[in-house]
């Protein structure tokens, strides 16, 4: 048997290199197979476990296959590595985007919370004075009042109203008025204790709640001090202003347990103080003048009365002395108050003027009168012109002529069916005179009311386009039986005729007065002798009855 020859050197070198490659490949592929949970080729495992001299030839056939497998595995791992890296990069980008989004959301939430806090503060604070507004004060004061009662401590509700504020505001302008309110608010704020509350209720009204350990003496001392501070001179826009407050005080629990009762009591006390003169203060007392309390309650209910249409008109006939027929009526306002019943103008007109409600009340009267004319027409009745009283303040407002035109158009009433009665004071206001000319050109009739009680006289009549002159009842009441009883009335009628004015006598209560006025040349009369003011629904029947009687006579 021939001896076994060793392989050639180059074969040995080749076998060694190949073996190293295969071993490395085996380790690499084994690792990958293990990682990837793949099964290795059994032939490869078997061959790699034989002796080196006997495996050279078989390995040459397996070499290519294993190299391709190693390359594929390398590509697979590279692809997986690349995919993992790319996936992780995208995940990181998404995470960073999420972080940025969360940061943006956090910033947005912070801004929203800041804006909410700012808006909450704005909703709680009166923007002009910097004090609490009415709504926020009521919320906080109710809580404070509950705590004060729990600790059995006195509380005081202070109601403050500035004297002459309207006059200052009208004469010096709204800018100075606003500055005065701000200065007053500052002085009130600096007078408060750490537990006290202060608010501007609107207009020139301020409210303070004194809390903590209080006695009636300390409350009164605080009010006196505040009154002195608010009465000190104000320097606004280079103008020195002296003003004073009227103050009302209600104490819990003596004057009421609820905040509403305390506010009402302090307001009533303030009104009583204002009636007593400027710069006064009053504690609420059940024995307060009933008339003052009623006046206060009426003033407080004006807005509700207008909103609920509690104001109604009664109509008083105006009779033509030539034909003895009713040719027009005067609309006289009444207040059908839910608590006090039917109220006449002497109970509320003064309050309306002092509180500013005379403006919306005047528009309501014009609206009611025009609506009634339209209702008479729709019912097939012959409407008569309606006269309404207009205040000088309303006449001077720039929007007034336009508002009247809108009401006439809405009610589909001819301007000639509306007559406006003005007082002599209105003729002294230049803006009011301009508006009177506008109204007259639009076809609205004008009458000068209560002539003889003022100071305008005939000299001012030439500047105003009035159609009628109404002689005041105080002059008519002097007429009795004699023709010479009232030379002023006779002279007034003669002068009015020369100016081509119709003359109406008010307050006619006797037949003798009617006769005297007709002889004197008066055109129309109005008074209880001819007809009392009556609701609109009673007027058609009255007219029919009155005209039938006059035709028989």
Short mmCIF file of C-alpha atoms in Angstrom, two decimals:
data_model
loop_
_atom_site.label_atom_id
_atom_site.label_comp_id
_atom_site.label_asym_id
_atom_site.label_seq_id
_atom_site.Cartn_x
_atom_site.Cartn_y
_atom_site.Cartn_z
CA UNK A 1 0.00 0.00 0.00
CA UNK A 2 1.40 3.26 -1.08
CA UNK A 3 2.17 5.70 1.63
CA UNK A 4 -0.07 8.67 1.98
CA UNK A 5 1.45 11.65 0.37
CA UNK A 6 1.09 15.00 1.96
CA UNK A 7 -0.78 17.50 -0.14
CA UNK A 8 1.14 20.03 -2.12
CA UNK A 9 2.26 23.13 -0.34
CA UNK A 10 -0.09 25.33 -2.29
CA UNK A 11 -2.90 22.89 -1.46
CA UNK A 12 -2.01 23.05 2.21
CA UNK A 13 -1.90 26.86 2.09
CA UNK A 14 -5.19 26.87 0.24
CA UNK A 15 -6.71 24.42 2.68
CA UNK A 16 -5.48 26.49 5.64
CA UNK A 17 -6.84 29.75 4.27
CA UNK A 18 -10.09 28.08 3.31
CA UNK A 19 -10.34 26.48 6.70
CA UNK A 20 -9.90 29.86 8.40
CA UNK A 21 -12.54 31.37 6.16
CA UNK A 22 -14.88 28.51 6.82
CA UNK A 23 -14.28 28.56 10.55
CA UNK A 24 -14.84 32.31 10.69
CA UNK A 25 -17.82 31.89 8.42
CA UNK A 26 -19.08 29.08 10.59
CA UNK A 27 -18.78 31.20 13.73
CA UNK A 28 -20.44 34.18 12.01
CA UNK A 29 -23.17 32.11 10.43
CA UNK A 30 -23.70 30.13 13.62
CA UNK A 31 -24.10 33.40 15.54
CA UNK A 32 -26.52 34.75 13.00
CA UNK A 33 -28.42 31.50 12.86
CA UNK A 34 -28.69 31.56 16.60
CA UNK A 35 -29.73 35.21 16.76
CA UNK A 36 -32.24 34.74 13.97
CA UNK A 37 -33.38 31.32 15.25
CA UNK A 38 -32.53 29.62 11.89
CA UNK A 39 -31.50 26.00 11.41
CA UNK A 40 -27.94 25.32 10.08
CA UNK A 41 -27.28 23.02 7.14
CA UNK A 42 -26.52 19.52 8.61
CA UNK A 43 -24.04 18.76 5.82
CA UNK A 44 -22.06 21.83 6.68
CA UNK A 45 -21.97 20.91 10.34
CA UNK A 46 -20.88 17.37 9.49
CA UNK A 47 -18.08 18.44 7.15
CA UNK A 48 -16.66 21.00 9.52
CA UNK A 49 -16.23 18.34 12.17
CA UNK A 50 -13.98 15.98 10.06
CA UNK A 51 -10.23 15.88 9.89
CA UNK A 52 -8.67 18.58 7.80
CA UNK A 53 -6.82 16.27 5.28
CA UNK A 54 -10.02 14.58 4.25
CA UNK A 55 -12.21 17.62 3.84
CA UNK A 56 -10.35 19.71 1.32
CA UNK A 57 -12.12 18.29 -1.71
CA UNK A 58 -15.68 18.38 -0.31
CA UNK A 59 -15.14 21.83 1.07
CA UNK A 60 -14.34 23.19 -2.33
CA UNK A 61 -17.88 22.32 -3.45
CA UNK A 62 -19.38 23.89 -0.32
CA UNK A 63 -17.26 27.02 -0.38
CA UNK A 64 -19.27 29.02 -2.84
CA UNK A 65 -22.55 28.15 -1.21
CA UNK A 66 -21.33 29.18 2.22
CA UNK A 67 -19.81 32.44 0.98
CA UNK A 68 -23.10 33.39 -0.70
CA UNK A 69 -24.93 32.51 2.49
CA UNK A 70 -22.54 34.62 4.57
CA UNK A 71 -22.93 37.56 2.17
CA UNK A 72 -26.71 37.27 2.30
CA UNK A 73 -26.65 37.08 6.06
CA UNK A 74 -24.33 40.12 6.17
CA UNK A 75 -26.69 42.04 3.87
CA UNK A 76 -29.63 40.97 6.00
CA UNK A 77 -27.96 42.17 9.19
CA UNK A 78 -26.91 45.41 7.50
CA UNK A 79 -30.46 45.94 6.25
CA UNK A 80 -31.88 45.19 9.65
CA UNK A 81 -29.35 47.52 11.29
CA UNK A 82 -30.20 50.27 8.81
CA UNK A 83 -33.93 49.75 9.33
CA UNK A 84 -33.51 49.78 13.10
CA UNK A 85 -31.43 52.95 12.93
CA UNK A 86 -33.90 54.64 10.64
CA UNK A 87 -36.82 53.49 12.76
CA UNK A 88 -35.14 54.71 15.90
CA UNK A 89 -34.34 58.03 14.20
CA UNK A 90 -37.96 58.49 13.18
CA UNK A 91 -39.06 57.47 16.67
CA UNK A 92 -36.64 59.98 18.13
CA UNK A 93 -37.93 62.67 15.78
CA UNK A 94 -41.48 61.79 16.76
CA UNK A 95 -40.49 61.90 20.43
CA UNK A 96 -38.84 65.28 19.95
CA UNK A 97 -41.92 66.51 18.10
CA UNK A 98 -44.05 65.22 20.97
CA UNK A 99 -41.83 67.00 23.47
CA UNK A 100 -42.10 70.22 21.43
CA UNK A 101 -45.87 69.79 21.22
CA UNK A 102 -46.10 69.21 24.96
CA UNK A 103 -44.00 72.29 25.58
CA UNK A 104 -46.18 74.34 23.23
CA UNK A 105 -49.28 72.98 24.95
CA UNK A 106 -47.85 73.84 28.34
CA UNK A 107 -47.09 77.38 27.15
CA UNK A 108 -50.59 77.66 25.69
CA UNK A 109 -52.16 76.43 28.92
CA UNK A 110 -50.06 78.93 30.86
CA UNK A 111 -51.15 81.74 28.55
CA UNK A 112 -54.79 80.65 28.83
CA UNK A 113 -54.53 80.57 32.61
CA UNK A 114 -52.95 84.03 32.58
CA UNK A 115 -55.67 85.34 30.26
CA UNK A 116 -58.34 83.69 32.38
CA UNK A 117 -56.93 85.30 35.50
CA UNK A 118 -56.77 88.65 33.70
CA UNK A 119 -60.31 88.31 32.34
CA UNK A 120 -61.57 87.17 35.75
CA UNK A 121 -60.00 90.23 37.30
CA UNK A 122 -61.46 92.43 34.55
CA UNK A 123 -64.88 90.88 35.15
CA UNK A 124 -64.56 91.56 38.87
CA UNK A 125 -63.20 95.11 38.71
CA UNK A 126 -64.92 98.32 37.68
CA UNK A 127 -62.66 99.55 34.88
CA UNK A 128 -63.08 103.24 35.71
CA UNK A 129 -62.60 103.29 39.48
CA UNK A 130 -60.46 100.19 40.00
CA UNK A 131 -62.81 99.06 42.79
CA UNK A 132 -64.94 95.93 42.73
CA UNK A 133 -67.94 96.03 40.46
CA UNK A 134 -71.46 95.44 41.74
CA UNK A 135 -71.61 91.73 40.89
CA UNK A 136 -68.27 90.82 42.44
CA UNK A 137 -68.98 92.90 45.52
CA UNK A 138 -72.25 91.06 46.14
CA UNK A 139 -70.51 87.68 45.81
CA UNK A 140 -67.69 88.59 48.20
CA UNK A 141 -69.88 90.57 50.60
CA UNK A 142 -72.29 87.66 51.05
CA UNK A 143 -69.40 85.40 52.07
CA UNK A 144 -67.93 88.07 54.33
CA UNK A 145 -71.30 88.75 55.93
CA UNK A 146 -71.77 85.03 56.66
CA UNK A 147 -68.35 84.88 58.34
CA UNK A 148 -69.06 88.03 60.37
CA UNK A 149 -72.35 86.60 61.62
CA UNK A 150 -70.66 83.28 62.46
CA UNK A 151 -68.17 85.14 64.64
CA UNK A 152 -70.97 87.32 66.09
CA UNK A 153 -69.32 90.53 64.93
CA UNK A 154 -70.98 93.73 63.69
CA UNK A 155 -70.84 94.63 59.99
CA UNK A 156 -71.76 97.89 58.35
CA UNK A 157 -73.00 98.55 54.82
CA UNK A 158 -72.11 102.10 53.75
CA UNK A 159 -73.88 103.65 50.73
CA UNK A 160 -72.18 106.75 49.29
CA UNK A 161 -73.61 109.13 46.70
CA UNK A 162 -71.79 112.23 45.47
CA UNK A 163 -73.60 115.57 45.76
CA UNK A 164 -73.81 117.73 42.62
CA UNK A 165 -72.03 115.14 40.47
CA UNK A 166 -74.46 115.51 37.59
CA UNK A 167 -73.97 119.29 37.55
CA UNK A 168 -70.17 118.86 37.57
CA UNK A 169 -70.33 116.24 34.83
CA UNK A 170 -72.60 118.37 32.63
CA UNK A 171 -70.72 121.64 33.11
CA UNK A 172 -67.10 120.44 33.05
CA UNK A 173 -67.47 117.41 30.78
CA UNK A 174 -67.37 113.65 31.14
CA UNK A 175 -63.57 113.55 31.26
CA UNK A 176 -63.47 115.66 34.42
CA UNK A 177 -66.41 113.66 35.79
CA UNK A 178 -64.51 110.42 35.26
CA UNK A 179 -61.42 111.85 36.93
CA UNK A 180 -63.52 112.89 39.91
CA UNK A 181 -64.90 109.35 40.24
CA UNK A 182 -61.37 107.94 40.09
CA UNK A 183 -60.16 110.38 42.76
CA UNK A 184 -63.10 109.53 45.02
CA UNK A 185 -62.48 105.80 44.52
CA UNK A 186 -58.83 106.30 45.47
CA UNK A 187 -59.73 108.08 48.70
CA UNK A 188 -62.21 105.34 49.60
CA UNK A 189 -59.67 102.61 48.83
CA UNK A 190 -57.04 104.21 51.05
CA UNK A 191 -59.53 104.37 53.93
CA UNK A 192 -60.32 100.65 53.97
CA UNK A 193 -59.16 98.13 56.52
CA UNK A 194 -57.66 94.78 55.48
CA UNK A 195 -61.02 92.97 55.77
CA UNK A 196 -63.20 95.72 54.24
CA UNK A 197 -64.69 95.71 50.74
CA UNK A 198 -65.49 98.62 48.42
CA UNK A 199 -67.26 98.79 45.08
CA UNK A 200 -68.63 101.24 42.56
CA UNK A 201 -72.27 100.36 42.03
CA UNK A 202 -72.64 102.60 38.99
CA UNK A 203 -72.73 106.29 38.20
CA UNK A 204 -71.59 108.20 41.27
CA UNK A 205 -72.69 105.55 43.78
CA UNK A 206 -70.16 103.67 45.91
CA UNK A 207 -70.70 100.95 48.50
CA UNK A 208 -68.41 99.86 51.34
CA UNK A 209 -68.71 96.94 53.75
CA UNK A 210 -66.87 97.40 57.02
CA UNK A 211 -65.87 94.11 58.63
CA UNK A 212 -63.58 92.89 61.37
CA UNK A 213 -64.06 93.96 64.99
CA UNK A 214 -66.46 96.91 64.72
CA UNK A 215 -68.61 98.90 67.09
CA UNK A 216 -71.25 101.48 66.24
CA UNK A 217 -68.85 104.12 67.51
CA UNK A 218 -65.97 102.96 65.30
CA UNK A 219 -68.32 102.75 62.31
CA UNK A 220 -69.51 106.32 62.82
CA UNK A 221 -65.94 107.56 63.29
CA UNK A 222 -64.92 105.89 60.04
CA UNK A 223 -67.87 107.47 58.20
CA UNK A 224 -67.07 110.94 59.57
CA UNK A 225 -63.44 110.57 58.51
CA UNK A 226 -64.39 109.39 55.05
CA UNK A 227 -66.86 112.25 54.63
CA UNK A 228 -64.11 114.73 55.49
CA UNK A 229 -61.72 113.13 53.02
CA UNK A 230 -64.26 113.09 50.21
CA UNK A 231 -65.18 116.72 50.92
CA UNK A 232 -61.60 117.94 50.50
CA UNK A 233 -60.73 119.90 47.36
CA UNK A 234 -60.01 117.96 44.16
CA UNK A 235 -57.58 119.33 41.54
CA UNK A 236 -58.57 117.92 38.16
CA UNK A 237 -57.26 119.23 34.83
CA UNK A 238 -56.19 122.44 36.50
CA UNK A 239 -59.66 122.96 38.00
CA UNK A 240 -60.31 122.94 41.72
CA UNK A 241 -63.55 121.13 42.58
CA UNK A 242 -65.23 121.07 45.96
CA UNK A 243 -67.77 118.35 46.47
CA UNK A 244 -69.32 116.35 49.28
CA UNK A 245 -70.93 112.94 49.76
CA UNK A 246 -74.31 111.89 51.12
CA UNK A 247 -73.85 108.70 53.13
CA UNK A 248 -76.28 106.10 54.42
CA UNK A 249 -75.38 103.38 56.94
CA UNK A 250 -77.05 100.07 57.75
CA UNK A 251 -75.69 97.76 60.44
CA UNK A 252 -75.95 93.97 60.55
CA UNK A 253 -77.67 92.38 62.43
CA UNK A 254 -79.66 95.34 63.76
CA UNK A 255 -80.94 96.64 60.40
CA UNK A 256 -81.09 93.36 58.52
CA UNK A 257 -79.58 89.91 58.17
CA UNK A 258 -79.24 89.68 54.40
CA UNK A 259 -77.04 91.74 52.14
CA UNK A 260 -80.07 92.80 50.11
CA UNK A 261 -81.77 94.21 53.22
CA UNK A 262 -78.60 96.05 54.22
CA UNK A 263 -78.14 97.60 50.78
CA UNK A 264 -81.78 98.70 50.68
CA UNK A 265 -81.57 100.12 54.20
CA UNK A 266 -78.29 101.97 53.57
CA UNK A 267 -79.65 103.35 50.30
CA UNK A 268 -82.79 104.61 52.02
CA UNK A 269 -80.66 106.19 54.75
CA UNK A 270 -78.50 107.83 52.10
CA UNK A 271 -81.58 109.26 50.42
CA UNK A 272 -82.73 110.65 53.76
CA UNK A 273 -79.27 112.21 54.25
CA UNK A 274 -79.42 113.80 50.79
CA UNK A 275 -82.85 115.26 51.57
CA UNK A 276 -81.38 116.81 54.73
CA UNK A 277 -78.68 118.68 52.77
CA UNK A 278 -75.23 118.18 51.31
CA UNK A 279 -72.45 116.38 53.10
CA UNK A 280 -74.74 114.58 55.54
CA UNK A 281 -74.83 110.99 56.78
CA UNK A 282 -77.66 109.00 58.31
CA UNK A 283 -78.00 105.62 60.03
CA UNK A 284 -80.90 103.53 58.86
CA UNK A 285 -83.86 103.73 61.19
CA UNK A 286 -87.28 102.14 60.91
CA UNK A 287 -88.75 105.54 61.74
CA UNK A 288 -87.29 107.15 58.63
CA UNK A 289 -89.75 109.47 56.89
CA UNK A 290 -92.20 107.25 55.01
CA UNK A 291 -92.30 109.65 52.10
CA UNK A 292 -88.52 109.51 51.80
CA UNK A 293 -88.56 105.72 51.81
CA UNK A 294 -91.32 105.61 49.21
CA UNK A 295 -89.43 108.08 47.05
CA UNK A 296 -86.34 105.93 47.33
CA UNK A 297 -88.27 102.79 46.39
CA UNK A 298 -89.88 104.55 43.43
CA UNK A 299 -86.52 105.75 42.18
CA UNK A 300 -85.15 102.24 42.46
CA UNK A 301 -88.04 100.78 40.46
CA UNK A 302 -88.00 103.22 37.52
CA UNK A 303 -86.06 100.85 35.28
CA UNK A 304 -88.40 97.94 36.02
CA UNK A 305 -91.41 100.19 35.50
CA UNK A 306 -90.21 101.17 32.03
CA UNK A 307 -89.23 97.62 31.14
CA UNK A 308 -92.58 96.21 32.29
CA UNK A 309 -94.52 99.04 30.59
CA UNK A 310 -96.16 100.07 33.87
CA UNK A 311 -96.53 103.67 32.69
CA UNK A 312 -99.89 104.47 31.08
CA UNK A 313 -101.49 107.56 29.58
CA UNK A 314 -104.73 109.26 30.55
CA UNK A 315 -106.20 111.74 28.09
CA UNK A 316 -107.80 115.09 28.92
CA UNK A 317 -109.96 116.78 26.24
CA UNK A 318 -109.18 120.22 24.81
CA UNK A 319 -112.38 121.91 23.61
CA UNK A 320 -112.63 124.47 20.81
CA UNK A 321 -114.74 127.35 22.14
CA UNK A 322 -115.99 128.25 18.66
CA UNK A 323 -117.43 124.81 17.82
CA UNK A 324 -117.57 123.34 21.35
CA UNK A 325 -116.05 120.16 20.04
CA UNK A 326 -113.02 118.25 21.29
CA UNK A 327 -110.31 118.97 18.74
CA UNK A 328 -107.32 117.51 20.61
CA UNK A 329 -106.35 115.77 23.86
CA UNK A 330 -103.40 116.06 26.22
CA UNK A 331 -101.68 112.82 27.24
CA UNK A 332 -100.91 112.80 30.97
CA UNK A 333 -98.65 110.04 32.25
CA UNK A 334 -99.56 107.80 35.17
CA UNK A 335 -97.59 105.01 36.83
CA UNK A 336 -99.50 101.81 37.51
CA UNK A 337 -97.08 100.74 40.24
CA UNK A 338 -97.40 97.11 41.42
CA UNK A 339 -96.98 98.11 45.07
CA UNK A 340 -98.25 101.70 45.38
CA UNK A 341 -101.07 101.57 42.83
CA UNK A 342 -101.85 104.31 40.32
CA UNK A 343 -99.42 107.20 40.83
CA UNK A 344 -99.85 110.74 39.50
CA UNK A 345 -96.95 112.78 38.04
CA UNK A 346 -96.39 114.80 41.21
CA UNK A 347 -95.24 111.57 42.89
CA UNK A 348 -92.56 110.61 40.38
CA UNK A 349 -91.71 113.30 37.79
CA UNK A 350 -89.35 115.11 40.16
CA UNK A 351 -87.59 111.82 40.92
CA UNK A 352 -87.39 111.04 37.20
CA UNK A 353 -85.70 114.39 36.54
CA UNK A 354 -83.20 114.05 39.39
CA UNK A 355 -82.30 110.46 38.50
CA UNK A 356 -82.09 110.92 34.72
CA UNK A 357 -85.04 108.62 33.99
CA UNK A 358 -86.98 111.56 32.56
CA UNK A 359 -85.26 110.91 29.20
CA UNK A 360 -86.43 107.30 28.66
CA UNK A 361 -89.76 108.16 30.31
CA UNK A 362 -90.31 111.00 27.84
CA UNK A 363 -89.68 108.68 24.90
CA UNK A 364 -92.06 106.11 26.40
CA UNK A 365 -94.81 108.75 26.65
CA UNK A 366 -94.36 109.73 22.99
CA UNK A 367 -94.37 106.07 21.96
CA UNK A 368 -97.53 105.31 23.96
CA UNK A 369 -99.32 108.34 22.51
CA UNK A 370 -98.43 107.43 18.91
CA UNK A 371 -99.41 103.80 19.48
CA UNK A 372 -102.79 104.92 20.82
CA UNK A 373 -103.46 107.12 17.77
CA UNK A 374 -102.70 104.12 15.57
CA UNK A 375 -105.03 101.91 17.61
CA UNK A 376 -107.90 104.41 17.32
CA UNK A 377 -107.40 104.54 13.58
CA UNK A 378 -107.37 100.74 13.25
CA UNK A 379 -110.58 100.55 15.32
CA UNK A 380 -112.32 102.81 12.80
CA UNK A 381 -112.45 105.80 15.15
CA UNK A 382 -111.56 109.29 14.04
CA UNK A 383 -108.32 110.01 15.91
CA UNK A 384 -107.65 113.42 17.43
CA UNK A 385 -104.20 115.02 17.77
CA UNK A 386 -102.42 114.12 21.00
CA UNK A 387 -100.29 116.57 22.98
CA UNK A 388 -97.38 115.29 25.08
CA UNK A 389 -95.10 117.11 27.51
CA UNK A 390 -91.39 117.19 26.65
CA UNK A 391 -88.69 118.17 29.15
CA UNK A 392 -86.01 120.77 28.25
CA UNK A 393 -83.29 118.16 28.92
CA UNK A 394 -84.82 115.83 26.34
CA UNK A 395 -85.22 118.57 23.76
CA UNK A 396 -81.54 119.45 24.03
CA UNK A 397 -80.33 115.92 23.32
CA UNK A 398 -78.87 115.64 19.80
CA UNK A 399 -80.62 112.34 19.01
CA UNK A 400 -84.10 113.48 20.03
CA UNK A 401 -85.54 114.62 16.63
CA UNK A 402 -84.40 111.37 15.03
CA UNK A 403 -85.94 109.29 17.81
CA UNK A 404 -89.29 111.04 17.37
CA UNK A 405 -89.18 110.42 13.62
CA UNK A 406 -88.49 106.71 14.21
CA UNK A 407 -91.46 106.41 16.61
CA UNK A 408 -93.82 108.14 14.16
CA UNK A 409 -92.69 105.87 11.35
CA UNK A 410 -92.94 102.70 13.46
CA UNK A 411 -96.50 103.59 14.54
CA UNK A 412 -97.44 104.85 11.05
CA UNK A 413 -98.72 108.12 12.50
CA UNK A 414 -98.70 111.44 10.67
CA UNK A 415 -96.53 114.12 12.36
CA UNK A 416 -99.55 116.41 12.40
CA UNK A 417 -101.24 114.09 14.90
CA UNK A 418 -98.52 114.77 17.48
CA UNK A 419 -98.21 117.96 19.49
CA UNK A 420 -95.36 118.71 21.88
CA UNK A 421 -95.84 120.94 24.89
CA UNK A 422 -92.69 122.70 26.06
CA UNK A 423 -91.94 125.00 28.97
CA UNK A 424 -90.48 128.49 28.84
CA UNK A 425 -87.13 127.11 30.06
CA UNK A 426 -86.67 125.21 26.81
CA UNK A 427 -86.69 128.45 24.82
CA UNK A 428 -83.53 129.56 26.62
CA UNK A 429 -81.49 126.57 25.39
CA UNK A 430 -79.97 127.16 21.94
CA UNK A 431 -79.76 123.46 21.06
CA UNK A 432 -83.36 122.92 22.14
CA UNK A 433 -84.48 125.82 19.94
CA UNK A 434 -82.67 124.28 16.95
CA UNK A 435 -84.47 120.99 17.55
CA UNK A 436 -87.82 122.76 17.90
CA UNK A 437 -87.34 124.20 14.40
CA UNK A 438 -86.51 120.72 13.07
CA UNK A 439 -89.61 119.22 14.68
CA UNK A 440 -91.82 122.04 13.39
CA UNK A 441 -90.54 121.59 9.84
CA UNK A 442 -91.34 117.88 10.11
CA UNK A 443 -95.00 118.79 10.74
CA UNK A 444 -95.16 118.35 14.53
CA UNK A 445 -97.20 120.99 16.34
CA UNK A 446 -95.63 122.91 19.21
CA UNK A 447 -97.32 124.51 22.22
CA UNK A 448 -95.84 126.65 24.98
CA UNK A 449 -97.12 125.21 28.27
CA UNK A 450 -97.68 126.94 31.64
CA UNK A 451 -97.28 130.42 30.17
CA UNK A 452 -97.18 133.12 32.83
CA UNK A 453 -95.23 131.16 35.46
CA UNK A 454 -91.74 131.60 34.00
CA UNK A 455 -89.56 134.42 32.75
CA UNK A 456 -89.27 133.88 29.03
CA UNK A 457 -92.13 136.20 28.02
CA UNK A 458 -93.29 137.20 24.56
CA UNK A 459 -89.84 138.37 23.52
CA UNK A 460 -88.60 134.78 23.29
CA UNK A 461 -91.66 133.55 21.39
CA UNK A 462 -90.41 135.12 18.18
CA UNK A 463 -87.43 132.73 18.14
CA UNK A 464 -89.52 129.58 18.61
CA UNK A 465 -92.00 128.19 16.04
CA UNK A 466 -94.83 127.52 18.50
CA UNK A 467 -98.44 127.16 17.31
CA UNK A 468 -100.22 127.42 20.65
CA UNK A 469 -99.85 129.25 23.92
CA UNK A 470 -101.29 127.60 27.02
CA UNK A 471 -102.12 129.97 29.87
CA UNK A 472 -101.25 128.45 33.24
CA UNK A 473 -104.04 127.39 35.59
CA UNK A 474 -102.74 129.75 38.31
CA UNK A 475 -103.85 132.70 36.17
CA UNK A 476 -107.15 131.08 35.13
CA UNK A 477 -108.09 130.45 38.76
CA UNK A 478 -108.32 134.22 39.36
CA UNK A 479 -111.24 134.50 36.92
CA UNK A 480 -114.60 134.55 38.67
CA UNK A 481 -117.61 136.47 37.44
CA UNK A 482 -116.36 139.85 36.32
CA UNK A 483 -114.76 140.49 32.94
CA UNK A 484 -112.14 142.56 34.73
CA UNK A 485 -111.13 139.84 37.17
CA UNK A 486 -107.98 138.93 35.28
CA UNK A 487 -106.50 141.67 33.07
CA UNK A 488 -103.33 139.56 32.71
CA UNK A 489 -105.29 136.79 31.00
CA UNK A 490 -107.07 139.22 28.69
CA UNK A 491 -103.81 140.97 27.80
CA UNK A 492 -102.07 137.67 27.17
CA UNK A 493 -104.83 136.58 24.79
CA UNK A 494 -104.64 139.86 22.87
CA UNK A 495 -100.83 139.68 22.49
CA UNK A 496 -100.97 136.03 21.45
CA UNK A 497 -103.55 136.81 18.78
CA UNK A 498 -101.28 139.48 17.36
CA UNK A 499 -98.60 136.82 17.01
CA UNK A 500 -101.07 134.49 15.28
CA UNK A 501 -100.96 131.98 18.12
CA UNK A 502 -103.84 129.79 19.26
CA UNK A 503 -104.59 130.29 22.95
CA UNK A 504 -105.51 127.43 25.29
CA UNK A 505 -106.62 128.02 28.88
CA UNK A 506 -105.64 125.31 31.40
CA UNK A 507 -107.40 124.44 34.65
CA UNK A 508 -110.87 125.63 33.63
CA UNK A 509 -113.23 124.43 36.38
CA UNK A 510 -116.38 126.58 36.13
CA UNK A 511 -118.90 127.63 33.51
CA UNK A 512 -118.23 131.30 34.31
CA UNK A 513 -114.57 130.84 33.42
CA UNK A 514 -115.59 129.31 30.08
CA UNK A 515 -117.84 132.27 29.32
CA UNK A 516 -115.20 134.81 30.34
CA UNK A 517 -112.51 133.14 28.22
CA UNK A 518 -114.76 132.92 25.17
CA UNK A 519 -115.61 136.62 25.45
CA UNK A 520 -111.92 137.43 25.85
CA UNK A 521 -111.13 135.66 22.59
CA UNK A 522 -109.57 132.44 23.93
CA UNK A 523 -109.57 129.65 21.36
CA UNK A 524 -109.58 126.47 23.46
CA UNK A 525 -110.14 125.42 27.05
CA UNK A 526 -109.04 122.43 29.10
CA UNK A 527 -110.04 121.50 32.63
CA UNK A 528 -112.24 119.49 34.95
CA UNK A 529 -115.35 121.44 33.96
CA UNK A 530 -115.12 119.98 30.46
CA UNK A 531 -113.56 116.59 31.15
CA UNK A 532 -111.17 114.93 33.55
CA UNK A 533 -108.20 112.88 32.36
CA UNK A 534 -109.40 109.39 31.43
CA UNK A 535 -108.00 106.06 30.16
CA UNK A 536 -107.80 105.63 26.39
CA UNK A 537 -110.64 103.10 26.33
CA UNK A 538 -113.03 105.65 27.91
CA UNK A 539 -112.31 108.47 25.48
CA UNK A 540 -114.44 107.34 22.45
CA UNK A 541 -117.55 107.04 24.63
CA UNK A 542 -116.86 110.41 26.26
CA UNK A 543 -116.48 112.12 22.87
CA UNK A 544 -119.74 110.68 21.59
CA UNK A 545 -121.62 111.74 24.72
CA UNK A 546 -120.01 115.21 24.87
CA UNK A 547 -120.68 116.04 21.24
CA UNK A 548 -124.29 114.82 21.50
CA UNK A 549 -124.91 117.07 24.49
CA UNK A 550 -123.36 120.08 22.79
CA UNK A 551 -125.41 119.51 19.63
CA UNK A 552 -128.61 119.40 21.71
CA UNK A 553 -127.59 122.55 23.59
#
